[in-house]
XYZ file of C-alpha atoms in Angstrom:
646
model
C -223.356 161.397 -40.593
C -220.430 163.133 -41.546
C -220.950 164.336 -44.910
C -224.221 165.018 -47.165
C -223.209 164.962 -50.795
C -225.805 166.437 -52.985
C -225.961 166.506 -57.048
C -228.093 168.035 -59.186
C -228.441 166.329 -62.436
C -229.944 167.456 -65.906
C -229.536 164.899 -68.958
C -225.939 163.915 -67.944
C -226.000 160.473 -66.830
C -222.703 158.696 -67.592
C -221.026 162.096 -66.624
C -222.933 161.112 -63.258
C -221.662 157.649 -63.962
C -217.990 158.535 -63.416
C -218.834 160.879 -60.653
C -220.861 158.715 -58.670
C -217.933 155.959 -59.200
C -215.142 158.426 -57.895
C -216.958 159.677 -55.204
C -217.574 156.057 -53.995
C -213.700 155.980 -53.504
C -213.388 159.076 -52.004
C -216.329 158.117 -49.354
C -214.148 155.431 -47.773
C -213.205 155.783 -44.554
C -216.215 158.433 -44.159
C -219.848 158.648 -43.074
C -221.766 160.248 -46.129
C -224.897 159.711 -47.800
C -225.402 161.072 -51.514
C -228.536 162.463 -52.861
C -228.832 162.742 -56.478
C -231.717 165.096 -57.415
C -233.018 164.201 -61.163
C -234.579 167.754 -62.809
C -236.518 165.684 -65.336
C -234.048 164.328 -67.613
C -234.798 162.644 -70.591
C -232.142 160.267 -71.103
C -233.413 157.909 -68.889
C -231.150 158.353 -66.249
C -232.647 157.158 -63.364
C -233.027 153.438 -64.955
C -229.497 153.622 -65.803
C -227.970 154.391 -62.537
C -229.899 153.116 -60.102
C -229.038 149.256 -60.308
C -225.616 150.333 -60.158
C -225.606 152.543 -56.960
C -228.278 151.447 -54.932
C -227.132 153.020 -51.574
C -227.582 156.715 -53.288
C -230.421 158.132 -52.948
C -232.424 159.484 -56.418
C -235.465 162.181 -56.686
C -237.422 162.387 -59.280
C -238.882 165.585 -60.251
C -241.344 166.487 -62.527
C -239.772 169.435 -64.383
C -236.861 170.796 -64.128
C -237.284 173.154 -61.309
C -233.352 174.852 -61.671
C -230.228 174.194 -59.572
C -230.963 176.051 -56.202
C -234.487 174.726 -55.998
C -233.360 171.097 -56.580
C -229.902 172.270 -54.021
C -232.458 172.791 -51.602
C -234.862 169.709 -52.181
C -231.310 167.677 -51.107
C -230.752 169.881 -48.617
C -233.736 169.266 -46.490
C -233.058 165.548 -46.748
C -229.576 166.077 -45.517
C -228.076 164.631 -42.111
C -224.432 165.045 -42.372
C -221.818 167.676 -40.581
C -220.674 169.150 -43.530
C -222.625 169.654 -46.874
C -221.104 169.555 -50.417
C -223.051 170.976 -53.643
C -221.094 168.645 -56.706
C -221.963 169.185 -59.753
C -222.461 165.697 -61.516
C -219.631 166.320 -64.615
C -217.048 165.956 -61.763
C -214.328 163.426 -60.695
C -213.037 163.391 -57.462
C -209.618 161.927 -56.071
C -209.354 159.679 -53.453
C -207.890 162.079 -50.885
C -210.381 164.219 -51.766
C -213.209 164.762 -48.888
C -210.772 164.034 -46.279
C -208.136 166.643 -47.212
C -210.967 169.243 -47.536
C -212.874 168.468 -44.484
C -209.784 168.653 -42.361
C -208.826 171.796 -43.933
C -212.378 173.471 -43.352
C -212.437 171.638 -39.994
C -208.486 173.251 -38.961
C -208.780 176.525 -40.979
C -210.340 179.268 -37.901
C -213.309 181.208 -39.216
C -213.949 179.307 -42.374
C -217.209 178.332 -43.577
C -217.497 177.129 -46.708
C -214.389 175.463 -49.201
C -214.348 175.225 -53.024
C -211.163 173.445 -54.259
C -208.601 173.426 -57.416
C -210.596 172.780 -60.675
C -208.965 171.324 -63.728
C -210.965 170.976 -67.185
C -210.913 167.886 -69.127
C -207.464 168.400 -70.591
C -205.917 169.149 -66.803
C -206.229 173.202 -67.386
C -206.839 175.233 -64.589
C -210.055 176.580 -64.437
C -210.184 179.983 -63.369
C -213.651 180.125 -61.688
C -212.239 178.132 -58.828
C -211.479 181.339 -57.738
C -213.198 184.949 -58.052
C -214.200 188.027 -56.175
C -217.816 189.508 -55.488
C -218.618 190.979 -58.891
C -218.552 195.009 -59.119
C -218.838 197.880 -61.352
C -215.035 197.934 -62.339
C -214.413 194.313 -62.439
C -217.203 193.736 -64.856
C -215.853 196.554 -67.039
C -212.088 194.786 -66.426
C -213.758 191.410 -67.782
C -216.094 193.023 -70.681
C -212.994 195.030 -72.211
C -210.842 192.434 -71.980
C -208.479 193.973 -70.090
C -208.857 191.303 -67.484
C -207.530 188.540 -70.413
C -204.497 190.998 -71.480
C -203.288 191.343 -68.109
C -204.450 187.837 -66.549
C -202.346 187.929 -62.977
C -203.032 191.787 -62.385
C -204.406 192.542 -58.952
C -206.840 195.684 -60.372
C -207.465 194.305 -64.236
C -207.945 190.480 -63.158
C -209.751 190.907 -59.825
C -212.956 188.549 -61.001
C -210.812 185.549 -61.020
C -208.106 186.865 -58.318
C -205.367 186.653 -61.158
C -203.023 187.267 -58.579
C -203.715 185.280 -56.139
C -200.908 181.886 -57.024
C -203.858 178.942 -57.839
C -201.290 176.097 -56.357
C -201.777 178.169 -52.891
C -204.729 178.262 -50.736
C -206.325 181.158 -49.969
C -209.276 183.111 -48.418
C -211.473 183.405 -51.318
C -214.930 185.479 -52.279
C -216.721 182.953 -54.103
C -217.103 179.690 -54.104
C -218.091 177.555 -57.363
C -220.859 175.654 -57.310
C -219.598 172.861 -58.592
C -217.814 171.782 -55.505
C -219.332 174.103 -52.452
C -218.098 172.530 -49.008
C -220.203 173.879 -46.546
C -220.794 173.347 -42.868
C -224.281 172.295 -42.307
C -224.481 174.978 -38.900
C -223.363 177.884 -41.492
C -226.565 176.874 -43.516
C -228.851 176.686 -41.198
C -228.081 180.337 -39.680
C -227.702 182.288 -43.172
C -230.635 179.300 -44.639
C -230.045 178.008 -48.369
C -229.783 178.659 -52.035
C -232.217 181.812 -52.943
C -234.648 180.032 -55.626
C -235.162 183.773 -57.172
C -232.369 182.029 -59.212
C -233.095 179.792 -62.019
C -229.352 178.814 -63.167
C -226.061 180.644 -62.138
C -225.701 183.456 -59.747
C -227.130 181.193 -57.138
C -223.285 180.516 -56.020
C -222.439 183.949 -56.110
C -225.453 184.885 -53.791
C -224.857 181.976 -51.047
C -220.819 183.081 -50.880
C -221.978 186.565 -50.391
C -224.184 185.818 -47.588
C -221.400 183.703 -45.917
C -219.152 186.050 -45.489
C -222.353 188.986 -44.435
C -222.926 186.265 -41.689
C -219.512 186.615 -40.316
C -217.930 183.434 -41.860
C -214.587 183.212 -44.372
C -214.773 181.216 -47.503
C -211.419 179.598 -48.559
C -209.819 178.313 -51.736
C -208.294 175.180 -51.252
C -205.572 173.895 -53.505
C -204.587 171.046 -51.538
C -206.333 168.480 -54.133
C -207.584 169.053 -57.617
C -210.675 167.715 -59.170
C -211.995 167.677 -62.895
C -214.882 169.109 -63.836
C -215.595 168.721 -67.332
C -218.235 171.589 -67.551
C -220.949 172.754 -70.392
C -222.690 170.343 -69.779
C -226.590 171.495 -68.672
C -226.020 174.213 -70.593
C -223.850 175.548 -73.962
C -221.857 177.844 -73.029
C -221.422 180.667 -75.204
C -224.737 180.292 -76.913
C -227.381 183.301 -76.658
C -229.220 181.132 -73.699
C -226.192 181.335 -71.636
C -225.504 184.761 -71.864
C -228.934 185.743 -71.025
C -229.068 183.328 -68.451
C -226.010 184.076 -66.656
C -226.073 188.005 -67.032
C -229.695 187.854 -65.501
C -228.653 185.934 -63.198
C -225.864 189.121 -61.666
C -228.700 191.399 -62.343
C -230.552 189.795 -59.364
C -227.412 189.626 -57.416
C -227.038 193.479 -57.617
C -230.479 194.835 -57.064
C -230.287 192.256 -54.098
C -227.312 193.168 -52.606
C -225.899 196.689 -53.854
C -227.886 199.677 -53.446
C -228.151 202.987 -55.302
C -226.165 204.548 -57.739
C -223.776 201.305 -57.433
C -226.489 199.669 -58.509
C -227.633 201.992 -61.357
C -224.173 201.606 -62.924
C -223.792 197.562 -62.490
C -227.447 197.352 -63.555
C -225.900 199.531 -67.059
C -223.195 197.787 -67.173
C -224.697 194.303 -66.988
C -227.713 195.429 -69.925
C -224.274 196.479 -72.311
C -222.529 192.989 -71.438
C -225.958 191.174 -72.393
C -226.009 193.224 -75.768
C -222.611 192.835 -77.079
C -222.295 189.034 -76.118
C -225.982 188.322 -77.834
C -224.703 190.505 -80.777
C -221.376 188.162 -80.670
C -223.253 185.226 -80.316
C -225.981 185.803 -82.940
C -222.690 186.492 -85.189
C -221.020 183.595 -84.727
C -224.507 181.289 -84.394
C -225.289 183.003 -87.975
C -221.910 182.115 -88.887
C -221.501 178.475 -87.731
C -225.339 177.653 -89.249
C -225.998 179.795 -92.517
C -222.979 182.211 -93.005
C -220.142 179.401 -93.546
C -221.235 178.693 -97.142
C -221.875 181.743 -97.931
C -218.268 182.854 -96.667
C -216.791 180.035 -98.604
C -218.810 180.788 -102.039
C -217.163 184.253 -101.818
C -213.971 183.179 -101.228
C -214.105 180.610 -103.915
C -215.221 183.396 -106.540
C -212.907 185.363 -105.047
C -210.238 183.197 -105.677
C -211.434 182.010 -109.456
C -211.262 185.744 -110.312
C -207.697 186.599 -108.938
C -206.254 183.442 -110.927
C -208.328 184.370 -113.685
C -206.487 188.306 -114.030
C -203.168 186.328 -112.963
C -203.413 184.333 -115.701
C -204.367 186.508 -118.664
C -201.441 188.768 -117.335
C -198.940 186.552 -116.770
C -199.249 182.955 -118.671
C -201.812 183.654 -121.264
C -201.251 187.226 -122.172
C -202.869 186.549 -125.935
C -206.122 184.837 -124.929
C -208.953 187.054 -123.690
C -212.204 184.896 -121.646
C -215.806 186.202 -122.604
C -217.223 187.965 -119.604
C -220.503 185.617 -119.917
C -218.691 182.678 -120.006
C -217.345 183.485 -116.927
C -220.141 184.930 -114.837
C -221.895 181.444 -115.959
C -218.481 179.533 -115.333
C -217.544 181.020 -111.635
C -221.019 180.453 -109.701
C -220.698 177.206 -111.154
C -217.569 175.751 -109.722
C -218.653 177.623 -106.716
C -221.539 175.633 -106.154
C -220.314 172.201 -107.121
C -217.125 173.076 -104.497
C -220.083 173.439 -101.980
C -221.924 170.519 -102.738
C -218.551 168.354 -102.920
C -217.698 170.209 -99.564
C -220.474 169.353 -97.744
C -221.057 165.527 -98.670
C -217.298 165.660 -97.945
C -217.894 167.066 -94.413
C -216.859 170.095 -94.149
C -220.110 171.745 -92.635
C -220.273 169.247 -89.548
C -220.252 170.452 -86.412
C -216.599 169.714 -85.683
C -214.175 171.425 -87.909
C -211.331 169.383 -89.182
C -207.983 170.384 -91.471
C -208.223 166.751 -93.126
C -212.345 167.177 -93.878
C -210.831 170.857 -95.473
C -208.359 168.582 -97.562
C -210.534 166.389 -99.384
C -213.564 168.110 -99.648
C -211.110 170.543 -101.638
C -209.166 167.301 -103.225
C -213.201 166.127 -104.336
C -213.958 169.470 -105.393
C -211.110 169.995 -107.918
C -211.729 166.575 -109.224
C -215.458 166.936 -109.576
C -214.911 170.723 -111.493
C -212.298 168.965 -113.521
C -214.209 165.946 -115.142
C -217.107 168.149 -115.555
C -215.245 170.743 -117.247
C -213.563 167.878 -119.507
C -217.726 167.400 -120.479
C -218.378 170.751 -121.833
C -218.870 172.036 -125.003
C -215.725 173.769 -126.867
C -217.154 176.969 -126.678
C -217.467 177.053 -123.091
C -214.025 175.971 -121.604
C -210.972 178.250 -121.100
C -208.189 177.088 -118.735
C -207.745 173.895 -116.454
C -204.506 175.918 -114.990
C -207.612 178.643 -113.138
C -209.347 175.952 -112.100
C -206.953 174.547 -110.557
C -204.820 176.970 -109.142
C -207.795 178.625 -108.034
C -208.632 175.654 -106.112
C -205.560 175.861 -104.734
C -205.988 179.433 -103.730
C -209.469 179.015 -102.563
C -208.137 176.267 -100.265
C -205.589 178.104 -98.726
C -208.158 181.494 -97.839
C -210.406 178.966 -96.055
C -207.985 177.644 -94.162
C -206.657 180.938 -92.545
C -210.189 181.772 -92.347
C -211.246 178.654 -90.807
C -207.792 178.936 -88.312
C -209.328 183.003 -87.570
C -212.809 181.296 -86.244
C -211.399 178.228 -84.515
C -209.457 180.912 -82.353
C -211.830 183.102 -81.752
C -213.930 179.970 -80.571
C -216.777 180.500 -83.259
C -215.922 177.506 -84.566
C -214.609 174.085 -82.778
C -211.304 172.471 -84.042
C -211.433 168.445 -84.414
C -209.144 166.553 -86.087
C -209.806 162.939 -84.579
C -213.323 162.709 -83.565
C -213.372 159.357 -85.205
C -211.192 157.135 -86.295
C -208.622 158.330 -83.957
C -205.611 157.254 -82.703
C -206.359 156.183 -79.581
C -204.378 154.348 -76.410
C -205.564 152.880 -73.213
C -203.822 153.445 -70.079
C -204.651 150.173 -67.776
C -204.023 146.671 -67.373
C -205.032 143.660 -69.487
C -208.361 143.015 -68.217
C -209.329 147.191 -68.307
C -207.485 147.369 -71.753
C -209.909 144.311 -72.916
C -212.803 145.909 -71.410
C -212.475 149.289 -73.043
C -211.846 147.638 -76.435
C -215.219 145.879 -76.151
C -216.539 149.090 -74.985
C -215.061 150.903 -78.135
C -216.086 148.053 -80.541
C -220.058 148.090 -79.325
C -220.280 151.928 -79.479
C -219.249 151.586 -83.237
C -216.801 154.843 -82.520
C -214.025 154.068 -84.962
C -211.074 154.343 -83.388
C -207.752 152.850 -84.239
C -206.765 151.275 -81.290
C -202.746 151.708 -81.375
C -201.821 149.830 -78.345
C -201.743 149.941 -74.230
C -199.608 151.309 -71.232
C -198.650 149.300 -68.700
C -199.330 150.636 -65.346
C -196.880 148.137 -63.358
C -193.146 148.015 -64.324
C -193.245 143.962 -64.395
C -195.999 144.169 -67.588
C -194.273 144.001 -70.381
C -196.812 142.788 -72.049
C -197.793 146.453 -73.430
C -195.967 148.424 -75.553
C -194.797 150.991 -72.917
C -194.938 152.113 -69.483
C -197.838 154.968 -68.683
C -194.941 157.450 -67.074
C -193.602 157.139 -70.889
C -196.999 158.457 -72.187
C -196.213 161.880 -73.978
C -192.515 160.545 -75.284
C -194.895 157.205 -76.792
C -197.768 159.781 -77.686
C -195.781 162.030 -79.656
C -194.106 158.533 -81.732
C -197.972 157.494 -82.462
C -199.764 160.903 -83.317
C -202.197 160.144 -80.953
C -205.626 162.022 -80.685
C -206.998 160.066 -78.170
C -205.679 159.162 -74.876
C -208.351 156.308 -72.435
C -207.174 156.155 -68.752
C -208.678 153.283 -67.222
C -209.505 154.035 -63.563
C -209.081 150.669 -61.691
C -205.363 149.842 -60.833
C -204.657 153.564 -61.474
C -206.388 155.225 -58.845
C -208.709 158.618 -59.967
C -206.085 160.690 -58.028
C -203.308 159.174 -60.037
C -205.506 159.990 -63.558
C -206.417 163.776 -61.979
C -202.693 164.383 -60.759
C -201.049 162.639 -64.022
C -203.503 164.951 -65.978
C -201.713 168.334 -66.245
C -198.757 166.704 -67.631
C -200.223 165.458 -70.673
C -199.558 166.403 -74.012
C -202.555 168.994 -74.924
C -203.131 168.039 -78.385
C -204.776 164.642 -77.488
C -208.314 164.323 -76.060
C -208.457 162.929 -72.604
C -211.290 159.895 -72.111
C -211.711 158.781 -68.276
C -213.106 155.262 -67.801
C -214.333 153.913 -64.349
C -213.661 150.255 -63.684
C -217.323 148.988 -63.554
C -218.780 151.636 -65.703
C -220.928 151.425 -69.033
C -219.175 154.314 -70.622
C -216.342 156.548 -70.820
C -216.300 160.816 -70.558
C -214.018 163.532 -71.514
C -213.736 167.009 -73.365
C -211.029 168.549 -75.317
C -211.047 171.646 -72.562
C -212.858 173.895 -70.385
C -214.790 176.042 -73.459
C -216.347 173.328 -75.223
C -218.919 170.649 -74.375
C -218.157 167.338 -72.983
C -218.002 164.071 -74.584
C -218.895 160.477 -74.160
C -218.489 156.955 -75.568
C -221.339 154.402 -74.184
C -222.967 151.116 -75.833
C -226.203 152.768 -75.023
C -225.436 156.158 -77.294
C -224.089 154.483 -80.235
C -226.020 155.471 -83.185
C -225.174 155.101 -86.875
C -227.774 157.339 -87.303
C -225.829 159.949 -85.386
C -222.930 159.822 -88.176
C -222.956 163.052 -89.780
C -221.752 161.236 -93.060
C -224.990 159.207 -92.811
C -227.567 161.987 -92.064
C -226.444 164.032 -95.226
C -226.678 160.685 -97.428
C -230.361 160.212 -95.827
C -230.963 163.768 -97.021
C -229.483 163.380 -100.330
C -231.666 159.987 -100.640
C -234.869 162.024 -99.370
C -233.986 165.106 -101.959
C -233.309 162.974 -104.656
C -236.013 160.925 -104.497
C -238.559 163.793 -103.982
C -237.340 165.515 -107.117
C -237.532 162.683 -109.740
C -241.178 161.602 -108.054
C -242.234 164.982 -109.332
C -240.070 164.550 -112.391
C -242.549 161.626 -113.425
C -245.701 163.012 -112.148
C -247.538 161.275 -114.543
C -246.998 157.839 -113.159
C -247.470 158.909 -109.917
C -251.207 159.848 -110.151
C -251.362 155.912 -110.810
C -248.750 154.086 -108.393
C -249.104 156.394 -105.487
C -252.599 156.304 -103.149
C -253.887 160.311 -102.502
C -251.119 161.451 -105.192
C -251.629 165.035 -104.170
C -250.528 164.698 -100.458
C -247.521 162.812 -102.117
C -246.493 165.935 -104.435
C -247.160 168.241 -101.183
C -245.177 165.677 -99.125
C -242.149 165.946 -101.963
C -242.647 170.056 -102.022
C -241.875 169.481 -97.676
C -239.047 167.223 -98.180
C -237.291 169.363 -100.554
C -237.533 172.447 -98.381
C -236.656 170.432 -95.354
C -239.809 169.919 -93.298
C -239.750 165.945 -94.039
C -238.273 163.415 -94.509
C -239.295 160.011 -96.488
C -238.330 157.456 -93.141
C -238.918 158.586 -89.306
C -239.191 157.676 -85.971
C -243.282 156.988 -84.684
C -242.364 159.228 -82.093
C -239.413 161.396 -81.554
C -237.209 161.428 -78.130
C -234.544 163.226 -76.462
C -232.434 160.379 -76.387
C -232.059 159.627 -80.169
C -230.634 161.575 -83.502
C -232.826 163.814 -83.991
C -235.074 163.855 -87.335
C -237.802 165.471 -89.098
C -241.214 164.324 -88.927
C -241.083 161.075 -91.041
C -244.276 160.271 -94.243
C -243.292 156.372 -92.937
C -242.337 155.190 -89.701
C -239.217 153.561 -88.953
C -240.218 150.467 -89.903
C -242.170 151.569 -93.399
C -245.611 151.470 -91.793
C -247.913 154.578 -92.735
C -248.521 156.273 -88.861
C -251.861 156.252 -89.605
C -251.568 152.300 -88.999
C -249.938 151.842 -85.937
C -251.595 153.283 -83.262
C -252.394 150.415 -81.442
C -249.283 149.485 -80.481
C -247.604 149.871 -77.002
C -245.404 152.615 -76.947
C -242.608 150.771 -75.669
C -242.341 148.472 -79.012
C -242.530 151.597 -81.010
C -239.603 153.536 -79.134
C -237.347 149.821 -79.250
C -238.067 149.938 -83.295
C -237.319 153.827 -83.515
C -234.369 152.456 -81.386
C -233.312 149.528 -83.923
C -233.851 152.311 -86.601
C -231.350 154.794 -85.497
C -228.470 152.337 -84.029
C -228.638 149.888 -86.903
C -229.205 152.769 -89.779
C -227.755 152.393 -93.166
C -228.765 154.233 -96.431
C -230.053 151.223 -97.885
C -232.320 150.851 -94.883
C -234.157 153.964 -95.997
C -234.065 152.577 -100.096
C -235.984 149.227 -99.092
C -238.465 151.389 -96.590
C -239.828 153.762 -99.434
C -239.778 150.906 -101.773
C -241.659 148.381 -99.290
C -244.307 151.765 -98.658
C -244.363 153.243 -101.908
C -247.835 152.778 -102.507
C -248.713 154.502 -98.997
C -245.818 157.355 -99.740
C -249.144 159.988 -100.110
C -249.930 159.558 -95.930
């Protein structure tokens, strides 16, 4: 056997999908056997995948038992010359393995490979290089100095700034995302120490490499993608912990001493800052936005307010309770109107900022047309405060997005989108598109052959076309392109538009905007209305709503309602968010998540369905959240009104 390819996989599975499909291609021509290791996913991977690539070999564990443990489980399985450790949100050129066994195979001394990484928008990811982490070039990367001077020799030394990334070179560590090992290095220096959970574990087998007497190379020959963040958010308070733990065990391993002492310091200061940073921008991004925008808006009421009595209305003078009454008024109906407009979803988007503001000012208009005489004072502060308040959020908004607090969208849905392929790939994506229920405005397709001129354009016209179309979405369709063709075309594209990867024979499609945030995926399988962030706040307006005027009219409720008291204790949960009228029987990892439901998905009180096989009850929690509309909810708590006190 020439080569043992083994993946570790974690709730990932059409990432796997197009990583199992490109390293198919790249196998040709090659002996290898590919072991996928499972750490107890829950999206049902191993049903999914298995069908379609019966000669790899799955494991199944029981709990996720962490990266170098399941590494290892492969490992002992493994027959092949040469080892590789993929991660599974990877795509892999043709030319790949060959290019990189030959150069491990011609290179004297080496041991071990990693190769040119690119992210999801063809950026070059700088972990596919870095040094052995020390006292000074932690301190280099914590200060920031690293990032100000990004090809210095001394201030950039984790990620070898200097070193030119389109050159290869002898390298400390490897990443494990693509670790090219031969299998006689790893059976004198032995595998991945299981002391680590998750990160570090790379770090630790490069180190011992090179103790054992063997070089470990950068090789820039070929580029892959690997998508990344995917087993793990990056940024949040988990990661840090994680990954700062993780070169705590490195050092007390490896260093000794008062090297030690000071890494050790060093590491507990990088922990508290980036948990400080994080909690910060988690407080921010969950609670804190609101609260941010009320000021602002109050702010900006109050500036237009002393703007106008100075300056246009110099004779009138506005009641200081009229105002104070007035203010945290419009404030809070801008919030509402903001946030059924979407401004508080998890992407942030310019156009969501432009008409929750447009709603807003319309809203605080009419309703200011409805009050009394003695209450109104100027449409002109209303709506040049508007205005003003509009404009603050927006730089504020533009400070977070760069930062990275907050995540920049504008084309999640209903994008612009264009497929790269030929007829039969173009019709197949379409479907694709159409079944997921995604939303986007398909614009046209490039050709990939000069004699189709069937398409509106060629694919080597793609940014000149892209830029005529305001894309946001670009669809390569791997098939008569070949993945090299997608990974080499990749660096050329226009940035602004997010990059979607399709394998020909694949249920799905996978990209991300770049290397710092999350991947993404379209797939028949995770198409949920339910999942529409426009939907869920409509369910919870519905749940509210109702909850409020069924303790409104009490009275009649001691009547219509069975065991009225749980039903005015089940209202009191729904308002503060504990409930909600309409729920799954039994919640999963694999659907929009939601409270704990008074009715099942179907409108049956829980207490009434427990003899049914599980498997009907996860297909109608299924049903529920693909097929979801408000007025599914409406004719539920109608239907189970009577049984609303469960």
């Amino acid at each position: 056997m020439d080569l043992s390819v083994i993946i570790v996989n974690y709730n990932v599975k059409y990432f796997l999908e197009q990583c199992l499909f490109s390293l198919r291609e790249a196998s040709k021509g090659l002996r290898v056997e590919t072991i996928v290791v499972d750490n107890h996913s829950s999206d049902n991977t191993l049903a999914y995948l298995q069908p379609k690539f019966p000669a790899v070999r799955f494991i199944a564990n029981a709990e996720n038992r962490g990266f170098a443990q399941a590494c290892n489980q492969g490992l002992h399985l493994a027959s092949g010359k040469f080892i590789l450790f993929l991660n599974p949100d990877t795509v892999l050129p043709e030319d790949c393995l060959h290019k990189s066994i030959a150069y491990l195979q011609n290179t004297p001394g080496a041991g071990a490979l990693g190769i040119k990484m690119l992210d999801g928008s063809g950026n070059f990811l700088r972990e596919s290089k870095r040094s052995f982490p020390s006292p000074m070039t932690s301190f280099f990367k914590l200060t920031g100095l690293a990032r100000l001077f990004p090809r210095s020799k001394v201030f950039a030394r984790y990620h070898l700034g200097n070193l030119d990334e389109n050159k290869s070179h002898g390298v400390d560590v490897l990443a494990g995302a693509f670790m090219l090992i031969k299998k006689d290095v790893l059976d004198k220096i032995g595998s991945f120490d299981e002391t680590f959970f998750m990160y570090g574990e790379d770090v630790d087998l490069s180190y011992r490499i090179q103790k054992a007497g063997f070089a470990n190379h950068y090789f820039a020959g070929c580029s892959i993608i690997h998508f990344k963040g995917e087993s793990t958010k990056r940024g949040s308070l988990n990661y840090v912990k994680m990954f700062y733990n993780a070169m705590s065990i490195f050092v007390r391993k490896h260093y000794g001493g008062k090297k030690a002492g000071i890494f050790s310091s060093l590491i507990q200061l990088a922990i508290w800052v980036r948990a400080a940073l994080s909690a910060i921008a988690t407080f921010i991004r969950r609670i804190g936005l609101p609260m941010i925008d009320a000021l602002l808006m109050l702010v900006s009421f109050w500036v237009m307010k002393n703007v106008w009595n100075q300056y246009v209305r110099t004779d009138t003078q506005y009641e200081t309770r009229i105002l104070w009454m007035a203010f945290p008024g419009f404030t809070f109906v801008y919030l509402v109107a903001a946030y059924y407009a979407g401004l508080y979803d998890k992407w942030y988007k310019t156009s969501e900022l432009i008409r929750s503001t447009l709603i807003a000012t319309i809203v605080l208009l009419a309703g200011y047309s409805l009050l009394p005489e003695g209450l109104r004072f100027s449409r002109g502060i209303i709506l040049f405060g508007a205005v003003l308040a509009f404009l603050l959020i927006a730089i504020f908004r533009k400070i977070l997005t760069k930062t990275g607090v907050l995540s920049e969208n504008d084309g999640e849905t209903h994008a612009n989108t264009l497929i790269i392929g030929n007829t039969e790939e173009y019709m197949h994506c379409v479907s694709l598109i159409k079944n997921a229920g995604t939303g986007q405005n398909i614009v046209g397709r490039l050709a990939i052959s000069p004699e189709d001129t069937s398409a509106i354009g060629q694919w080597t016209d793609l940014n000149k076309i892209g830029r005529t179309l305001s894309l946001q979405e670009i669809i390569f369709c791997q098939g008569t392109l070949g993945f090299k063709d997608i990974v080499d075309f990749l660096p050329r594209v226009d940035k602004k538009a997010r990059i979607m990867i399709h394998a020909a024979g694949s249920g799905s499609m996978v990209g991300s905007r770049s290397g710092k945030t999350p991947g993404e995926f379209v797939s028949t399988e995770g198409s949920f209305q339910l999942s529409s962030p426009y939907l869920r706040r409509l369910k919870r307006l519905l749940d509210v709503s109702f909850a409020i005027m069924a303790l409104l009219s009490f009275p009649i409720q001691l009547i219509a309602v069975k065991n009225p008291f749980r039903f005015f204790t089940n209202c009191f949960l729904i308002i503060f968010g504990k409930r909600t009228w309409v729920g799954y029987f039994r919640s999963s990892p694999a659907l929009p998540r939601l409270r704990t439901g008074v009715l099942a998905s179907n409108g049956i009180p829980f207490s009434m369905i427990q003899s049914l096989p599980a498997e009907s009850l996860h297909m109608i929690d299924y049903w529920y959240a693909r097929d979801y509309e408000l007025s599914t909810d409406i004719k539920l708590i109608w239907a189970g009104y009577r049984n609303l006190g469960n």
